[in-house]
Amino acid sequence: MRKNTGKTPMSELLQKLTRSCFVDRDALDVARTQAALWQTWLLPVTANTPVGEDPGYHDDFLRIRDEMNKLSGADTDLICQLAESLLLTQAKDVRIATYYIWARLHRDGERGLAEGLALLTGLVERFGTQLLPSRPASRKMALEWLAGEKMLDSLARYPEVAKEDFANIVAALSQLTVSFTAWPEDQHSPSLMLLINALESRLAQSGGMNAVVPQNSSSVPAPSSRWMRHRYRPSPPGVTCSTRRKCWPVI
């Protein structure tokens, strides 16, 4: 009998999506190329503390949570701007990265999801299990939130599949799965299967990759600091949530 190692190998469904999207290219090569666009964001916070300090009580972190916990009308521009500042100067924290990914998806659709996942791919590849939060269970919960209801609801706002963006999403998920599998057993490898299932359903409803109309341009511009053009004074902290399933877990 095969021993259960606790790892998360690439699922058959993700392998199927990868084969559909990458006939003559290597998905992991594409993922690494996309992640390389985020080099500035992947630099250590400091030489002595590469991942920085836990941002849990930082005013900007609490302000992002306030926005995330809104039932509607979250300021996605503000979330992106504050998340960028925190990731660059305070902490390499997967909670901040997933806030950023959601905001980009909610505002920009598949392009935002693809670029956000490329950032996460780079962070996971560069810092691995050093990423904050430091508790493995908390880090796993934060990463698996990407496959939760709030993310899937935002994805459903954009029913049309964009061929290159969709392929980049699949590439990033493939690379993340490979990276998670390499984590030690006690680091609680996360699963993003609900997101993968949703992507497979989207592609099937679109008639498959051959039926998807290619985008006008497959090039993705390097991320910029466009979210940091304006500074905001943080509001007093006070995280509230009136719904349990869609708000961010306290971890």
mmCIF file of C-alpha atoms in Angstrom:
data_model
loop_
_atom_site.group_PDB
_atom_site.id
_atom_site.type_symbol
_atom_site.label_atom_id
_atom_site.label_comp_id
_atom_site.label_asym_id
_atom_site.label_seq_id
_atom_site.Cartn_x
_atom_site.Cartn_y
_atom_site.Cartn_z
ATOM 1 C CA MET A 1 0.000 0.000 0.000
ATOM 2 C CA ARG A 2 1.275 3.422 -0.903
ATOM 3 C CA LYS A 3 2.188 5.493 2.116
ATOM 4 C CA ASN A 4 0.219 8.715 2.563
ATOM 5 C CA THR A 5 2.868 11.430 2.676
ATOM 6 C CA GLY A 6 0.434 14.281 3.212
ATOM 7 C CA LYS A 7 1.578 15.931 -0.013
ATOM 8 C CA THR A 8 -0.664 17.567 -2.583
ATOM 9 C CA PRO A 9 0.289 16.173 -6.005
ATOM 10 C CA MET A 10 -0.997 17.811 -9.144
ATOM 11 C CA SER A 11 -4.557 16.607 -9.607
ATOM 12 C CA GLU A 12 -5.694 14.843 -12.751
ATOM 13 C CA LEU A 13 -8.019 17.769 -13.448
ATOM 14 C CA LEU A 14 -5.187 20.304 -13.233
ATOM 15 C CA GLN A 15 -3.057 18.083 -15.470
ATOM 16 C CA LYS A 16 -5.929 17.996 -17.971
ATOM 17 C CA LEU A 17 -6.239 21.785 -17.927
ATOM 18 C CA THR A 18 -2.485 22.120 -18.343
ATOM 19 C CA ARG A 19 -2.484 19.842 -21.395
ATOM 20 C CA SER A 20 -5.361 21.819 -22.910
ATOM 21 C CA CYS A 21 -3.624 25.161 -22.432
ATOM 22 C CA PHE A 22 -0.055 24.183 -23.280
ATOM 23 C CA VAL A 23 0.306 22.055 -26.377
ATOM 24 C CA ASP A 24 3.725 23.315 -27.433
ATOM 25 C CA ARG A 25 4.879 25.178 -24.313
ATOM 26 C CA ASP A 26 5.882 24.137 -20.812
ATOM 27 C CA ALA A 27 3.442 25.449 -18.211
ATOM 28 C CA LEU A 28 6.075 25.730 -15.489
ATOM 29 C CA ASP A 29 8.355 27.746 -17.776
ATOM 30 C CA VAL A 30 5.465 30.115 -18.458
ATOM 31 C CA ALA A 31 4.739 30.405 -14.734
ATOM 32 C CA ARG A 32 8.349 31.263 -13.959
ATOM 33 C CA THR A 33 8.412 33.851 -16.744
ATOM 34 C CA GLN A 34 5.283 35.521 -15.397
ATOM 35 C CA ALA A 35 6.603 35.448 -11.823
ATOM 36 C CA ALA A 36 9.837 37.086 -12.954
ATOM 37 C CA LEU A 37 7.838 40.213 -13.854
ATOM 38 C CA TRP A 38 7.365 40.761 -10.128
ATOM 39 C CA GLN A 39 11.043 40.852 -9.162
ATOM 40 C CA THR A 40 10.749 44.162 -7.318
ATOM 41 C CA TRP A 41 7.949 42.768 -5.178
ATOM 42 C CA LEU A 42 9.990 39.637 -4.427
ATOM 43 C CA LEU A 43 12.985 41.401 -2.910
ATOM 44 C CA PRO A 44 13.583 40.698 0.804
ATOM 45 C CA VAL A 45 12.088 43.247 3.172
ATOM 46 C CA THR A 46 15.490 43.580 4.860
ATOM 47 C CA ALA A 47 18.687 41.569 4.764
ATOM 48 C CA ASN A 48 18.226 40.432 8.365
ATOM 49 C CA THR A 49 14.502 39.681 8.141
ATOM 50 C CA PRO A 50 13.744 38.722 4.523
ATOM 51 C CA VAL A 51 10.020 38.198 5.114
ATOM 52 C CA GLY A 52 9.650 41.099 7.536
ATOM 53 C CA GLU A 53 7.452 41.089 10.620
ATOM 54 C CA ASP A 54 3.876 39.922 11.161
ATOM 55 C CA PRO A 55 1.676 42.802 9.913
ATOM 56 C CA GLY A 56 -1.350 41.791 11.977
ATOM 57 C CA TYR A 57 -1.508 45.053 13.911
ATOM 58 C CA HIS A 58 -0.251 47.375 11.182
ATOM 59 C CA ASP A 59 -2.756 50.138 10.403
ATOM 60 C CA ASP A 60 -2.659 49.451 6.660
ATOM 61 C CA PHE A 61 -3.262 45.732 7.196
ATOM 62 C CA LEU A 62 -6.258 46.463 9.407
ATOM 63 C CA ARG A 63 -7.593 48.918 6.871
ATOM 64 C CA ILE A 64 -7.408 46.300 4.130
ATOM 65 C CA ARG A 65 -9.354 43.925 6.350
ATOM 66 C CA ASP A 66 -12.008 46.567 6.845
ATOM 67 C CA GLU A 67 -12.408 46.771 3.065
ATOM 68 C CA MET A 68 -12.370 42.998 2.620
ATOM 69 C CA ASN A 69 -15.098 42.502 5.213
ATOM 70 C CA LYS A 70 -17.530 44.826 3.450
ATOM 71 C CA LEU A 71 -20.494 42.998 1.956
ATOM 72 C CA SER A 72 -20.263 45.250 -1.106
ATOM 73 C CA GLY A 73 -18.438 48.313 -2.344
ATOM 74 C CA ALA A 74 -14.930 47.333 -1.278
ATOM 75 C CA ASP A 75 -12.347 49.829 -2.541
ATOM 76 C CA THR A 76 -10.226 47.538 -4.716
ATOM 77 C CA ASP A 77 -7.861 50.335 -5.725
ATOM 78 C CA LEU A 78 -7.135 51.065 -2.077
ATOM 79 C CA ILE A 79 -6.636 47.371 -1.296
ATOM 80 C CA CYS A 80 -4.135 47.064 -4.145
ATOM 81 C CA GLN A 81 -2.257 50.186 -3.106
ATOM 82 C CA LEU A 82 -2.013 49.225 0.561
ATOM 83 C CA ALA A 83 -1.155 45.598 -0.237
ATOM 84 C CA GLU A 84 1.667 46.689 -2.516
ATOM 85 C CA SER A 85 3.099 48.980 0.143
ATOM 86 C CA LEU A 86 2.937 46.255 2.794
ATOM 87 C CA LEU A 87 4.489 43.575 0.589
ATOM 88 C CA LEU A 88 7.320 45.862 -0.458
ATOM 89 C CA THR A 89 8.167 47.411 2.896
ATOM 90 C CA GLN A 90 6.666 45.408 5.761
ATOM 91 C CA ALA A 91 6.002 41.714 5.215
ATOM 92 C CA LYS A 92 5.992 38.878 2.722
ATOM 93 C CA ASP A 93 2.665 37.583 3.980
ATOM 94 C CA VAL A 94 0.329 35.324 2.018
ATOM 95 C CA ARG A 95 -2.689 37.001 3.597
ATOM 96 C CA ILE A 96 -1.676 40.293 2.003
ATOM 97 C CA ALA A 97 -0.964 38.542 -1.296
ATOM 98 C CA THR A 98 -4.382 36.907 -1.339
ATOM 99 C CA TYR A 99 -6.077 40.217 -0.527
ATOM 100 C CA TYR A 100 -4.255 41.667 -3.520
ATOM 101 C CA ILE A 101 -5.238 38.743 -5.756
ATOM 102 C CA TRP A 102 -8.900 39.093 -4.858
ATOM 103 C CA ALA A 103 -8.877 42.847 -5.457
ATOM 104 C CA ARG A 104 -7.219 42.406 -8.857
ATOM 105 C CA LEU A 105 -9.672 39.657 -9.826
ATOM 106 C CA HIS A 106 -12.701 41.613 -8.656
ATOM 107 C CA ARG A 107 -11.619 44.684 -10.582
ATOM 108 C CA ASP A 108 -9.792 43.297 -13.622
ATOM 109 C CA GLY A 109 -11.191 39.802 -14.167
ATOM 110 C CA GLU A 110 -8.996 36.951 -15.413
ATOM 111 C CA ARG A 111 -6.116 39.298 -16.218
ATOM 112 C CA GLY A 112 -6.038 40.419 -12.588
ATOM 113 C CA LEU A 113 -6.248 36.850 -11.318
ATOM 114 C CA ALA A 114 -3.446 35.731 -13.630
ATOM 115 C CA GLU A 115 -1.130 38.545 -12.575
ATOM 116 C CA GLY A 116 -1.956 38.138 -8.891
ATOM 117 C CA LEU A 117 -1.292 34.402 -8.974
ATOM 118 C CA ALA A 118 2.004 35.066 -10.757
ATOM 119 C CA LEU A 119 3.003 37.254 -7.816
ATOM 120 C CA LEU A 120 2.023 34.534 -5.360
ATOM 121 C CA THR A 121 3.956 31.977 -7.398
ATOM 122 C CA GLY A 122 7.052 34.132 -7.118
ATOM 123 C CA LEU A 123 6.612 34.622 -3.378
ATOM 124 C CA VAL A 124 6.138 30.905 -2.730
ATOM 125 C CA GLU A 125 9.087 29.979 -4.933
ATOM 126 C CA ARG A 126 11.361 32.619 -3.364
ATOM 127 C CA PHE A 127 10.445 32.338 0.326
ATOM 128 C CA GLY A 128 8.658 28.987 0.687
ATOM 129 C CA THR A 129 7.617 28.097 4.224
ATOM 130 C CA GLN A 130 9.275 31.229 5.588
ATOM 131 C CA LEU A 131 6.291 33.200 4.301
ATOM 132 C CA LEU A 132 4.078 34.763 6.922
ATOM 133 C CA PRO A 133 1.976 33.938 8.820
ATOM 134 C CA SER A 134 4.538 31.737 10.501
ATOM 135 C CA ARG A 135 2.081 29.148 11.835
ATOM 136 C CA PRO A 136 1.671 26.454 9.150
ATOM 137 C CA ALA A 137 -2.055 26.025 9.790
ATOM 138 C CA SER A 138 -2.666 29.771 9.467
ATOM 139 C CA ARG A 139 -0.634 29.967 6.268
ATOM 140 C CA LYS A 140 -2.571 27.011 4.832
ATOM 141 C CA MET A 141 -5.900 28.639 5.716
ATOM 142 C CA ALA A 142 -4.872 31.898 4.073
ATOM 143 C CA LEU A 143 -3.796 30.173 0.864
ATOM 144 C CA GLU A 144 -6.895 27.984 0.672
ATOM 145 C CA TRP A 145 -9.063 31.092 0.970
ATOM 146 C CA LEU A 146 -8.163 31.611 -2.700
ATOM 147 C CA ALA A 147 -10.505 28.715 -3.469
ATOM 148 C CA GLY A 148 -13.288 30.050 -1.263
ATOM 149 C CA GLU A 149 -16.689 31.546 -1.964
ATOM 150 C CA LYS A 150 -15.626 35.189 -2.118
ATOM 151 C CA MET A 151 -13.028 34.447 -4.793
ATOM 152 C CA LEU A 152 -15.373 32.266 -6.822
ATOM 153 C CA ASP A 153 -18.147 34.865 -6.664
ATOM 154 C CA SER A 154 -15.779 37.495 -8.063
ATOM 155 C CA LEU A 155 -14.600 35.123 -10.791
ATOM 156 C CA ALA A 156 -18.221 34.558 -11.816
ATOM 157 C CA ARG A 157 -18.546 38.297 -12.533
ATOM 158 C CA TYR A 158 -16.445 37.687 -15.663
ATOM 159 C CA PRO A 159 -18.010 34.751 -17.556
ATOM 160 C CA GLU A 160 -15.920 35.117 -20.727
ATOM 161 C CA VAL A 161 -12.661 33.156 -20.856
ATOM 162 C CA ALA A 162 -9.617 35.076 -22.102
ATOM 163 C CA LYS A 163 -7.295 32.527 -23.687
ATOM 164 C CA GLU A 164 -3.865 33.829 -22.663
ATOM 165 C CA ASP A 165 -4.953 34.945 -19.208
ATOM 166 C CA PHE A 166 -6.637 31.605 -18.577
ATOM 167 C CA ALA A 167 -3.486 29.765 -19.623
ATOM 168 C CA ASN A 168 -1.385 31.931 -17.309
ATOM 169 C CA ILE A 169 -3.754 31.160 -14.436
ATOM 170 C CA VAL A 170 -3.398 27.432 -15.075
ATOM 171 C CA ALA A 171 0.383 27.776 -15.321
ATOM 172 C CA ALA A 172 0.533 29.577 -11.979
ATOM 173 C CA LEU A 173 -1.655 26.966 -10.294
ATOM 174 C CA SER A 174 0.552 24.208 -11.704
ATOM 175 C CA GLN A 175 3.680 25.873 -10.324
ATOM 176 C CA LEU A 176 2.038 26.506 -6.952
ATOM 177 C CA THR A 177 1.014 22.861 -6.704
ATOM 178 C CA VAL A 178 4.568 21.748 -7.471
ATOM 179 C CA SER A 179 5.927 24.151 -4.856
ATOM 180 C CA PHE A 180 3.417 23.066 -2.215
ATOM 181 C CA THR A 181 4.265 19.417 -2.832
ATOM 182 C CA ALA A 182 7.897 20.141 -1.991
ATOM 183 C CA TRP A 183 7.021 21.566 1.424
ATOM 184 C CA PRO A 184 7.823 19.430 4.493
ATOM 185 C CA GLU A 185 4.949 17.295 5.744
ATOM 186 C CA ASP A 186 4.479 19.397 8.872
ATOM 187 C CA GLN A 187 3.911 22.546 6.792
ATOM 188 C CA HIS A 188 0.336 21.619 5.794
ATOM 189 C CA SER A 189 0.318 21.824 1.990
ATOM 190 C CA PRO A 190 -2.773 23.777 0.879
ATOM 191 C CA SER A 191 -5.289 22.630 -1.720
ATOM 192 C CA LEU A 192 -6.816 24.916 -4.351
ATOM 193 C CA MET A 193 -9.078 22.280 -5.882
ATOM 194 C CA LEU A 194 -12.292 24.303 -5.627
ATOM 195 C CA LEU A 195 -10.709 27.045 -7.721
ATOM 196 C CA ILE A 196 -9.388 24.485 -10.197
ATOM 197 C CA ASN A 197 -12.860 22.926 -10.454
ATOM 198 C CA ALA A 198 -14.376 26.343 -11.140
ATOM 199 C CA LEU A 199 -11.829 27.032 -13.872
ATOM 200 C CA GLU A 200 -12.538 23.684 -15.522
ATOM 201 C CA SER A 201 -16.265 24.457 -15.526
ATOM 202 C CA ARG A 202 -15.625 27.895 -17.058
ATOM 203 C CA LEU A 203 -13.550 26.395 -19.834
ATOM 204 C CA ALA A 204 -16.110 23.663 -20.526
ATOM 205 C CA GLN A 205 -18.922 26.220 -20.754
ATOM 206 C CA SER A 206 -16.801 28.177 -23.248
ATOM 207 C CA GLY A 207 -16.407 25.111 -25.460
ATOM 208 C CA GLY A 208 -12.766 24.353 -24.614
ATOM 209 C CA MET A 209 -9.524 26.149 -25.412
ATOM 210 C CA ASN A 210 -9.954 25.730 -29.171
ATOM 211 C CA ALA A 211 -13.229 27.638 -29.019
ATOM 212 C CA VAL A 212 -11.870 30.514 -26.929
ATOM 213 C CA VAL A 213 -11.066 33.648 -28.912
ATOM 214 C CA PRO A 214 -7.421 34.694 -28.431
ATOM 215 C CA GLN A 215 -6.713 38.079 -26.882
ATOM 216 C CA ASN A 216 -5.425 40.930 -28.995
ATOM 217 C CA SER A 217 -2.068 40.756 -27.266
ATOM 218 C CA SER A 218 -0.516 37.994 -25.240
ATOM 219 C CA SER A 219 2.095 40.258 -23.714
ATOM 220 C CA VAL A 220 1.649 41.242 -20.093
ATOM 221 C CA PRO A 221 3.299 44.490 -18.990
ATOM 222 C CA ALA A 222 5.579 44.341 -15.994
ATOM 223 C CA PRO A 223 3.851 45.322 -12.764
ATOM 224 C CA SER A 224 4.370 48.939 -11.843
ATOM 225 C CA SER A 225 3.889 51.060 -8.773
ATOM 226 C CA ARG A 226 0.731 52.601 -10.185
ATOM 227 C CA TRP A 227 -1.147 51.715 -6.981
ATOM 228 C CA MET A 228 1.281 53.822 -4.933
ATOM 229 C CA ARG A 229 0.690 57.156 -6.630
ATOM 230 C CA HIS A 230 -1.448 58.311 -3.750
ATOM 231 C CA ARG A 231 -0.955 57.797 -0.032
ATOM 232 C CA TYR A 232 -3.852 57.330 2.323
ATOM 233 C CA ARG A 233 -3.945 58.048 6.020
ATOM 234 C CA PRO A 234 -5.063 54.871 7.794
ATOM 235 C CA SER A 235 -8.414 54.939 9.485
ATOM 236 C CA PRO A 236 -8.774 53.694 13.070
ATOM 237 C CA PRO A 237 -8.775 49.893 13.183
ATOM 238 C CA GLY A 238 -12.025 48.101 13.767
ATOM 239 C CA VAL A 239 -12.670 44.915 11.850
ATOM 240 C CA THR A 240 -16.298 43.976 11.649
ATOM 241 C CA CYS A 241 -18.066 41.295 9.713
ATOM 242 C CA SER A 242 -21.731 40.414 9.509
ATOM 243 C CA THR A 243 -21.342 37.267 7.450
ATOM 244 C CA ARG A 244 -19.211 34.281 8.343
ATOM 245 C CA ARG A 245 -18.574 32.606 5.035
ATOM 246 C CA LYS A 246 -17.247 35.510 3.019
ATOM 247 C CA CYS A 247 -15.247 37.458 5.577
ATOM 248 C CA TRP A 248 -11.546 36.894 6.096
ATOM 249 C CA PRO A 249 -10.782 34.393 8.888
ATOM 250 C CA VAL A 250 -8.934 35.767 11.895
ATOM 251 C CA ILE A 251 -5.601 33.944 11.690
#
